[in-house]
Coordinates of N, CA and C in Angstrom, one line a residue:
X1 N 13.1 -18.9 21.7 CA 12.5 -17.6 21.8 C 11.4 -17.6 22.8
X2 N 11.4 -16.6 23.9 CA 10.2 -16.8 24.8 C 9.3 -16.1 24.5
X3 N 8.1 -16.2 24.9 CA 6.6 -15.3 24.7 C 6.9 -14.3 24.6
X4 N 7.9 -13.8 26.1 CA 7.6 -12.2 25.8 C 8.5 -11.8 25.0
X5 N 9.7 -12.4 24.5 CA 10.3 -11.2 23.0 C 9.1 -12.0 21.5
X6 N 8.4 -12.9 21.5 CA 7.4 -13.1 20.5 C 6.5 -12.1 20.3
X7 N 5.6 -11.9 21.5 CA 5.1 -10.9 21.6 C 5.1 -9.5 20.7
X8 N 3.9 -9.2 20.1 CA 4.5 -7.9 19.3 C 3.2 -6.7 19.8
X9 N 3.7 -6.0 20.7 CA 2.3 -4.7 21.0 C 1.5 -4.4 19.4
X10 N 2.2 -4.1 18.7 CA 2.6 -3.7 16.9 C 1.1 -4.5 16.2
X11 N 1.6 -5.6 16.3 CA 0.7 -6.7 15.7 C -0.7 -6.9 16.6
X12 N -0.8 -7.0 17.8 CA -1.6 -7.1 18.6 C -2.9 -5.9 18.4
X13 N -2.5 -4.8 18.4 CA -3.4 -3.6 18.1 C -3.5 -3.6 16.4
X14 N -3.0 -3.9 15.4 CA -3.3 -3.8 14.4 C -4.4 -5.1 14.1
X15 N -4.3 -5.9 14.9 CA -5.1 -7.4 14.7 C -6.6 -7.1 15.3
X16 N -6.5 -6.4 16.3 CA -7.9 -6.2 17.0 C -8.2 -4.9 16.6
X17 N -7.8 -3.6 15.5 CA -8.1 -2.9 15.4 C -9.2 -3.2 13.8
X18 N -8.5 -4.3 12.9 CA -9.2 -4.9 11.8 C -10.4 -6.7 12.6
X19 N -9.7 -7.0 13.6 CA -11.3 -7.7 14.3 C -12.7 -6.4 14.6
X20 N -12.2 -5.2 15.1 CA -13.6 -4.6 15.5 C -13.6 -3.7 14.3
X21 N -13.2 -3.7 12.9 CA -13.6 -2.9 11.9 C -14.4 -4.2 11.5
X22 N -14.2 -5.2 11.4 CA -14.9 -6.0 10.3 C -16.4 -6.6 11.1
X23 N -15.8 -7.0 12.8 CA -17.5 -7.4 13.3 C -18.2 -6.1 13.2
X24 N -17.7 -4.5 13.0 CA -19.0 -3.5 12.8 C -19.0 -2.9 14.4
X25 N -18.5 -3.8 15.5 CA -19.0 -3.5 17.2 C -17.9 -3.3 17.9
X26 N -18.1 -2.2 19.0 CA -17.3 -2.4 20.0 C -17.9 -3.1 21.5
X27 N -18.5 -4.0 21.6 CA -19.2 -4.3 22.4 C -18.4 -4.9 23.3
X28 N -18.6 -5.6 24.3 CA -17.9 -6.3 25.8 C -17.5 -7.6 25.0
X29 N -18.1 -8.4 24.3 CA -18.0 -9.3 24.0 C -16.6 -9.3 22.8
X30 N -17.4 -8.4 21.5 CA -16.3 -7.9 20.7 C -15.0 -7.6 21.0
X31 N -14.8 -6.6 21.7 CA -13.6 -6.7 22.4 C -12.9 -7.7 23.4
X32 N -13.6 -8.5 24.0 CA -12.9 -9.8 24.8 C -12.1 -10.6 23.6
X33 N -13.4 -10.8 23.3 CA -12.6 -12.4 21.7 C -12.0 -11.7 20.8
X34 N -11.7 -10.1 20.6 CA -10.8 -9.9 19.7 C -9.7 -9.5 20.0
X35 N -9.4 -9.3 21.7 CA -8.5 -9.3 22.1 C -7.1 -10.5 22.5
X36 N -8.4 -11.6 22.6 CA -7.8 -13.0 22.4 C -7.2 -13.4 21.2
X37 N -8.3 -13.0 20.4 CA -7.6 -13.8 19.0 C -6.3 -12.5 18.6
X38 N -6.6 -11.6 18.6 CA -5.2 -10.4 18.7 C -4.0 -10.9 19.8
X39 N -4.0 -11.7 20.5 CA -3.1 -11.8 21.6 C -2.2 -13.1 21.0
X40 N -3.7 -14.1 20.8 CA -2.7 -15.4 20.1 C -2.0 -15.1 18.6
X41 N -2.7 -14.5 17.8 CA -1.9 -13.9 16.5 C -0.8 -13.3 17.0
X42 N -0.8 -12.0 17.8 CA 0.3 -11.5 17.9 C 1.5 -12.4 18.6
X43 N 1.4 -13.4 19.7 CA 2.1 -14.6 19.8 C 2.8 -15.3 18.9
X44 N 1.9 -15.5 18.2 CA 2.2 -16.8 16.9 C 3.4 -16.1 15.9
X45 N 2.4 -15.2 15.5 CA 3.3 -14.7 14.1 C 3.6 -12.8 14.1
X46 N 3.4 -12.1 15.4 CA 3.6 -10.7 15.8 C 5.1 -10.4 15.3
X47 N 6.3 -11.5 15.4 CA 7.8 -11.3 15.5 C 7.9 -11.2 13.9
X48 N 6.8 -11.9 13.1 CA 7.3 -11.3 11.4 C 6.5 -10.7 10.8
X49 N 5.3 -10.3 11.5 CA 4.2 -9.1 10.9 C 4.8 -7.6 11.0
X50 N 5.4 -7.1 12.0 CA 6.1 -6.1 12.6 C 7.3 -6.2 13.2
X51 N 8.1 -6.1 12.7 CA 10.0 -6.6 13.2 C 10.0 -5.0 14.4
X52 N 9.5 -4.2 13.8 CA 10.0 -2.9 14.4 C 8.7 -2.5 15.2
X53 N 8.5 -2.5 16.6 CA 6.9 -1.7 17.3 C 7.2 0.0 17.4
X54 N 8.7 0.3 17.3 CA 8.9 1.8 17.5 C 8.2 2.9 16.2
X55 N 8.5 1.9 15.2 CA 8.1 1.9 13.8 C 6.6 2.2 13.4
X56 N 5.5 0.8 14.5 CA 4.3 0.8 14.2 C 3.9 1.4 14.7
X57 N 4.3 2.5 16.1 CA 3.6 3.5 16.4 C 4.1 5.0 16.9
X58 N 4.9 4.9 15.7 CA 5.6 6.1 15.4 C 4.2 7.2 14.4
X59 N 3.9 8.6 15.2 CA 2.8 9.4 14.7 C 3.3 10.3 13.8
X60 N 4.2 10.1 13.0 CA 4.7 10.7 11.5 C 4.2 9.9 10.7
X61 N 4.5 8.6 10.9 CA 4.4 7.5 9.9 C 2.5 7.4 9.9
X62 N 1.9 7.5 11.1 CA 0.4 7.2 11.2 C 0.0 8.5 10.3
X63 N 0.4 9.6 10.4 CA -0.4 10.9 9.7 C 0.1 10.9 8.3
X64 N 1.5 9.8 7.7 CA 1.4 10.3 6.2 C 0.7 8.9 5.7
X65 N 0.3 8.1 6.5 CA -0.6 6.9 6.5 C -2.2 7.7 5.9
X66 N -2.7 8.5 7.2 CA -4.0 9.0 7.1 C -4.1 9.5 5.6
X67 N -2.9 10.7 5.4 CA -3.1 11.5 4.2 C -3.2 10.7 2.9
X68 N -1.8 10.2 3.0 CA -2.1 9.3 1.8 C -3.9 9.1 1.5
X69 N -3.9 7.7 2.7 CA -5.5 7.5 2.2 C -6.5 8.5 1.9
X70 N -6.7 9.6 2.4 CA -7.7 11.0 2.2 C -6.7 11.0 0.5
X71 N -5.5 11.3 0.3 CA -5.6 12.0 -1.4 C -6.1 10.7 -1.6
X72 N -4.9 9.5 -2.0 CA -5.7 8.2 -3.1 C -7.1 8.3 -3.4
X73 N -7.6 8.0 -2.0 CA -9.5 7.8 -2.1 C -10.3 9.1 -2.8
X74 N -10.0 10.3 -2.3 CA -10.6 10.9 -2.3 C -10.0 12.3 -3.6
X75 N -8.7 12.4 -4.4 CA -8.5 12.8 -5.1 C -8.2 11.6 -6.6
X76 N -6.7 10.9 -6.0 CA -6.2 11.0 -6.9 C -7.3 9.6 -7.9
X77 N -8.6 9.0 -7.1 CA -9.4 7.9 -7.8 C -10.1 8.8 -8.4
X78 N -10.4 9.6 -7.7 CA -11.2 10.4 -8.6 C -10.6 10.9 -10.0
X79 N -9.6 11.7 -10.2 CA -8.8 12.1 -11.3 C -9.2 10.8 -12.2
X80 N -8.6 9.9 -11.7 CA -8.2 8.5 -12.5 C -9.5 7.8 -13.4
X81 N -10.1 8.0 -12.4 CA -11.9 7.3 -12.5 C -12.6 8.1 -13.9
X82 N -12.5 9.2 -14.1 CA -12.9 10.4 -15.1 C -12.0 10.0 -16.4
X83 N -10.8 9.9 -16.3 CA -9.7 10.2 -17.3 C -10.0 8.3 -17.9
X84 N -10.4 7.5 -17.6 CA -10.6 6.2 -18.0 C -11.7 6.7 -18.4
X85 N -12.7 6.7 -17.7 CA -14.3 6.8 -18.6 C -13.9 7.5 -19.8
X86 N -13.3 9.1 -19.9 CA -13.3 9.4 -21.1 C -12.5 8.7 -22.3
X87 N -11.6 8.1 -22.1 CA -11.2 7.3 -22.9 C -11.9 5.9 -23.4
X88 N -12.8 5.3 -22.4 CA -13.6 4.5 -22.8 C -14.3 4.9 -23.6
X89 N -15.2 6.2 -23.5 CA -16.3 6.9 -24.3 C -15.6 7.4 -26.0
X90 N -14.5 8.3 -25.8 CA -14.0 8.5 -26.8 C -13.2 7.3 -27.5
X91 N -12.7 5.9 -27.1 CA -11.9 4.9 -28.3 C -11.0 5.2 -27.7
X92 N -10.1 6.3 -27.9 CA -9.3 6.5 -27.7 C -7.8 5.8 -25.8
X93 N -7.1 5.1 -26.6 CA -6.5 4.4 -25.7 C -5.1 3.6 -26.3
X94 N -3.7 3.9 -25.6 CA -2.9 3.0 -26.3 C -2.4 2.3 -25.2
X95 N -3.0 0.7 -25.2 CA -2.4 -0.2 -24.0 C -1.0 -0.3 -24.6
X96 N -0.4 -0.9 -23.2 CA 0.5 -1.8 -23.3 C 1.5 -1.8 -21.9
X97 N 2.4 -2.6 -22.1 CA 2.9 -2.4 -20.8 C 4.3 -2.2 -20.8
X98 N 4.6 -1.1 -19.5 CA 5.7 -0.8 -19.5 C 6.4 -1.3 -18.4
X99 N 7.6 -0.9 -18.4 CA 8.6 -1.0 -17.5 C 9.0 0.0 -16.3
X100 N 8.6 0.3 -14.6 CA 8.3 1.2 -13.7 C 9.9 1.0 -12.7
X101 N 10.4 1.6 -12.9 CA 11.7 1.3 -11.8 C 11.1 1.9 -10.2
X102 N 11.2 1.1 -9.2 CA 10.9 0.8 -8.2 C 12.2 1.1 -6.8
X103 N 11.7 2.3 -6.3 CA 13.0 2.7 -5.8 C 12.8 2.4 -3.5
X104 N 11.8 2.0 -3.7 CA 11.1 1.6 -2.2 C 11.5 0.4 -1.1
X105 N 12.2 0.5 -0.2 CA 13.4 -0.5 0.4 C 12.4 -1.6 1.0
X106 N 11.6 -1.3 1.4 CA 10.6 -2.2 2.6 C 9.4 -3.1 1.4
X107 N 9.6 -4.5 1.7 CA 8.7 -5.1 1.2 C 7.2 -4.9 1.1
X108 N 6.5 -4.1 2.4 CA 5.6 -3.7 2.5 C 5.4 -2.3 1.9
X109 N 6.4 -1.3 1.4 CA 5.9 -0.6 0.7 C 6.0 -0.8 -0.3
X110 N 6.7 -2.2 -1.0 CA 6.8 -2.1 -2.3 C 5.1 -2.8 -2.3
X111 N 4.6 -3.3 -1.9 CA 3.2 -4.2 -1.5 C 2.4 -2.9 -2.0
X112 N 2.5 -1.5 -1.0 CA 1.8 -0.5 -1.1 C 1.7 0.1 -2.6
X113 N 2.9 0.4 -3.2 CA 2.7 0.7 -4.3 C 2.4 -0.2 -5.6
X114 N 2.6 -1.3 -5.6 CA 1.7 -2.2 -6.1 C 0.6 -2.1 -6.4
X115 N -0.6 -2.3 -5.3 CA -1.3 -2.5 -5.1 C -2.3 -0.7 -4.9
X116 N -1.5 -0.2 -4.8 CA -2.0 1.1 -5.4 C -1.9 1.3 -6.7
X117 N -1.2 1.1 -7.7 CA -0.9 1.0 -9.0 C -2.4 0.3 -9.4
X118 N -2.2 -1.1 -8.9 CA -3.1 -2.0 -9.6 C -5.1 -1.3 -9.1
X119 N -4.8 -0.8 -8.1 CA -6.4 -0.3 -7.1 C -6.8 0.6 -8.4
X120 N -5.8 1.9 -9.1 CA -6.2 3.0 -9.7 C -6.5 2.5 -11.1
X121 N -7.5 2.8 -11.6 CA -8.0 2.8 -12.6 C -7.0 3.1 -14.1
X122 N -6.9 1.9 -15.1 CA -6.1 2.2 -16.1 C -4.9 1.5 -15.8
X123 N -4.6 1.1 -14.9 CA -2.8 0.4 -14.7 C -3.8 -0.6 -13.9
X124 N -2.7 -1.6 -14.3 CA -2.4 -3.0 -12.9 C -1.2 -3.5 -13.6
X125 N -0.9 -3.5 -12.1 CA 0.7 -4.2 -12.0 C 0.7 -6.4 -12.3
X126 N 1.6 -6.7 -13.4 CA 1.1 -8.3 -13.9 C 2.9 -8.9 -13.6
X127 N 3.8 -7.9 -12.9 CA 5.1 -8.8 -12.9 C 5.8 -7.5 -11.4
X128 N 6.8 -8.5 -10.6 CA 7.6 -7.6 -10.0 C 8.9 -8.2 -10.3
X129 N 9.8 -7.4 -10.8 CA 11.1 -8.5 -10.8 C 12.0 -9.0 -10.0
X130 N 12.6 -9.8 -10.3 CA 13.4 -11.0 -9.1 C 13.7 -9.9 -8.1
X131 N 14.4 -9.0 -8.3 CA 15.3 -8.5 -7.4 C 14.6 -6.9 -7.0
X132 N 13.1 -6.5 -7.2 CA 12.4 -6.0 -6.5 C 12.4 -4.5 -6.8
X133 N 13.2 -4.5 -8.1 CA 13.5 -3.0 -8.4 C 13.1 -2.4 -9.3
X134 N 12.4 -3.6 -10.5 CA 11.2 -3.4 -11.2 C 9.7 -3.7 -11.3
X135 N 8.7 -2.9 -11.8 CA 7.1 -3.7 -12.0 C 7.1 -3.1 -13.2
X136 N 6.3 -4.3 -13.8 CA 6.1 -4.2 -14.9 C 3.9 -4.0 -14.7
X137 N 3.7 -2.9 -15.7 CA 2.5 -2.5 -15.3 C 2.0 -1.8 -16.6
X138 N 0.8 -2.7 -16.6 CA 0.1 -2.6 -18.1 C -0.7 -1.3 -17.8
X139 N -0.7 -0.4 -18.5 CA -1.2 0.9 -18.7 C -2.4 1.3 -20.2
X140 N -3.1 1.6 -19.2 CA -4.1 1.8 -20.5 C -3.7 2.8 -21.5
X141 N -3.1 3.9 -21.7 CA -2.6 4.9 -22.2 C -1.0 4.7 -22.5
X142 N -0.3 4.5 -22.8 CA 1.1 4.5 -22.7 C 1.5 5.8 -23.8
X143 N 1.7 6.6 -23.0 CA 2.4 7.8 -23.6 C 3.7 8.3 -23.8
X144 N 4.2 7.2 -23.5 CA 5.4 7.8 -22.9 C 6.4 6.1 -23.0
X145 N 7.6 5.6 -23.0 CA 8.2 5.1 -23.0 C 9.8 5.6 -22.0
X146 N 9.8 6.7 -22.1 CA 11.0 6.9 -20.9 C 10.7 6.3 -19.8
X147 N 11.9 6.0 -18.9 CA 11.3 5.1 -18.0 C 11.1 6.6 -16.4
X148 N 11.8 7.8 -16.7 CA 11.6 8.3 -15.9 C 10.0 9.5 -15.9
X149 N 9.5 9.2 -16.9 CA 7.8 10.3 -17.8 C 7.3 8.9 -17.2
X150 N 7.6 7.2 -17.3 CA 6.7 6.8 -16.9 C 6.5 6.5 -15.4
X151 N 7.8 6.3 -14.7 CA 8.0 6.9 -13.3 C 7.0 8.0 -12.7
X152 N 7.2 9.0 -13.0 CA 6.7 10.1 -13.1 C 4.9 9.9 -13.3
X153 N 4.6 9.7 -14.3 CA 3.3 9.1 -14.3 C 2.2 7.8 -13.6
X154 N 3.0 7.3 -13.4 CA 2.5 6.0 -12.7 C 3.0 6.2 -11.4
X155 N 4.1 6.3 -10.7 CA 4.4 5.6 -9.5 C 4.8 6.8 -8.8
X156 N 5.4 7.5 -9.0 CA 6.4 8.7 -7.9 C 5.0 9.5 -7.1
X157 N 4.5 9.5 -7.2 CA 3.0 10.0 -5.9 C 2.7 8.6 -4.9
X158 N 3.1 7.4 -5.3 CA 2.7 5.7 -4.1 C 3.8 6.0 -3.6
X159 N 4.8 5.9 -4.4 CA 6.5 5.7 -4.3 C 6.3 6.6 -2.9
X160 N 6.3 8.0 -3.0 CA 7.1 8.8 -1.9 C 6.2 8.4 -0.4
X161 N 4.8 8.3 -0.5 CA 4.2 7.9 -0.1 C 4.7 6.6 0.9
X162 N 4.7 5.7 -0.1 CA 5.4 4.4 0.6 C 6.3 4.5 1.5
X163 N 7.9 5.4 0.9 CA 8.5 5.8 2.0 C 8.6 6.2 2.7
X164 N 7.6 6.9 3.3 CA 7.3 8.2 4.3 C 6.6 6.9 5.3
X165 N 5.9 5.9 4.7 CA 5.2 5.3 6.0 C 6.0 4.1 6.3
X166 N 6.8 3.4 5.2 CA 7.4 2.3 5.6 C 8.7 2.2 6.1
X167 N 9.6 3.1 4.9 CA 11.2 3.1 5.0 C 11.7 3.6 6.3

């Protein structure tokens, strides 16, 4: 394989975009050495970070990106954040863990909804199964035992989410 089909534009701008979020700078210097180390990453490992670059900067996929983040952060932690405290305050709580059918084709959004599951307060995800179509996800409240009420409750707001930016 030569450099330039290794090469990923995809990877390259996503690697220097988290080098100048984390040094804080956009300075001369900042940007030279994080363009470097963005050039040799995207070299090295660009061809399995991002298979698709039409994909990574496709501006449908970047805007249900943004949104998502604005609700999660800014609604649905909130909801979540409140609805825990009061159950901590009042006792009231029936753990346990259920069973979430997982309907998301791309590894990376099944990542997304995972790891959104586990971010929101009251759930974290402790299993995915072999074949990627279930998480099993301990829930501080379990109300519910259907698997489509707990679908519904837990996952179908990451889920659609996921797909809209990955699939």
């Amino acid at each position: 394989m030569s450099l330039s089909s290794r090469f990923s534009p995809g990877t390259f701008v996503l690697v220097l975009a988290v080098y100048l979020f984390y040094t804080g700078s956009v300075s001369e210097y900042d940007l030279v050495t994080g363009s470097v180390v963005a050039l040799v990453v995207s070299l090295i490992v660009g061809h399995w970070i991002i298979e698709d670059d039409r994909k990574a900067f496709s501006p449908r996929r970047w805007f249900y990106a943004v949104l998502y983040g604005l609700r999660y952060f800014l609604i649905e932690e909130t909801k979540t954040h409140i609805d825990v405290a009061k159950k901590v305050f009042t006792l009231r709580a029936n753990p346990g863990i259920v069973r979430v059918p997982l309907e998301v084709e791309s590894d990376y959004g099944k990542v997304l909804v995972a790891n959104s599951i586990t971010n929101t307060p009251g759930t974290i995800v402790v299993d995915i199964s072999d074949d990627g179509k279930w998480l099993y996800v301990h829930w501080i409240d379990v109300s519910t035992l259907d698997e489509r009420e707990v679908k519904e409750n837990i996952v179908a707001y990451f889920e659609d989410y996921a797909r809209k930016i990955f699939d």
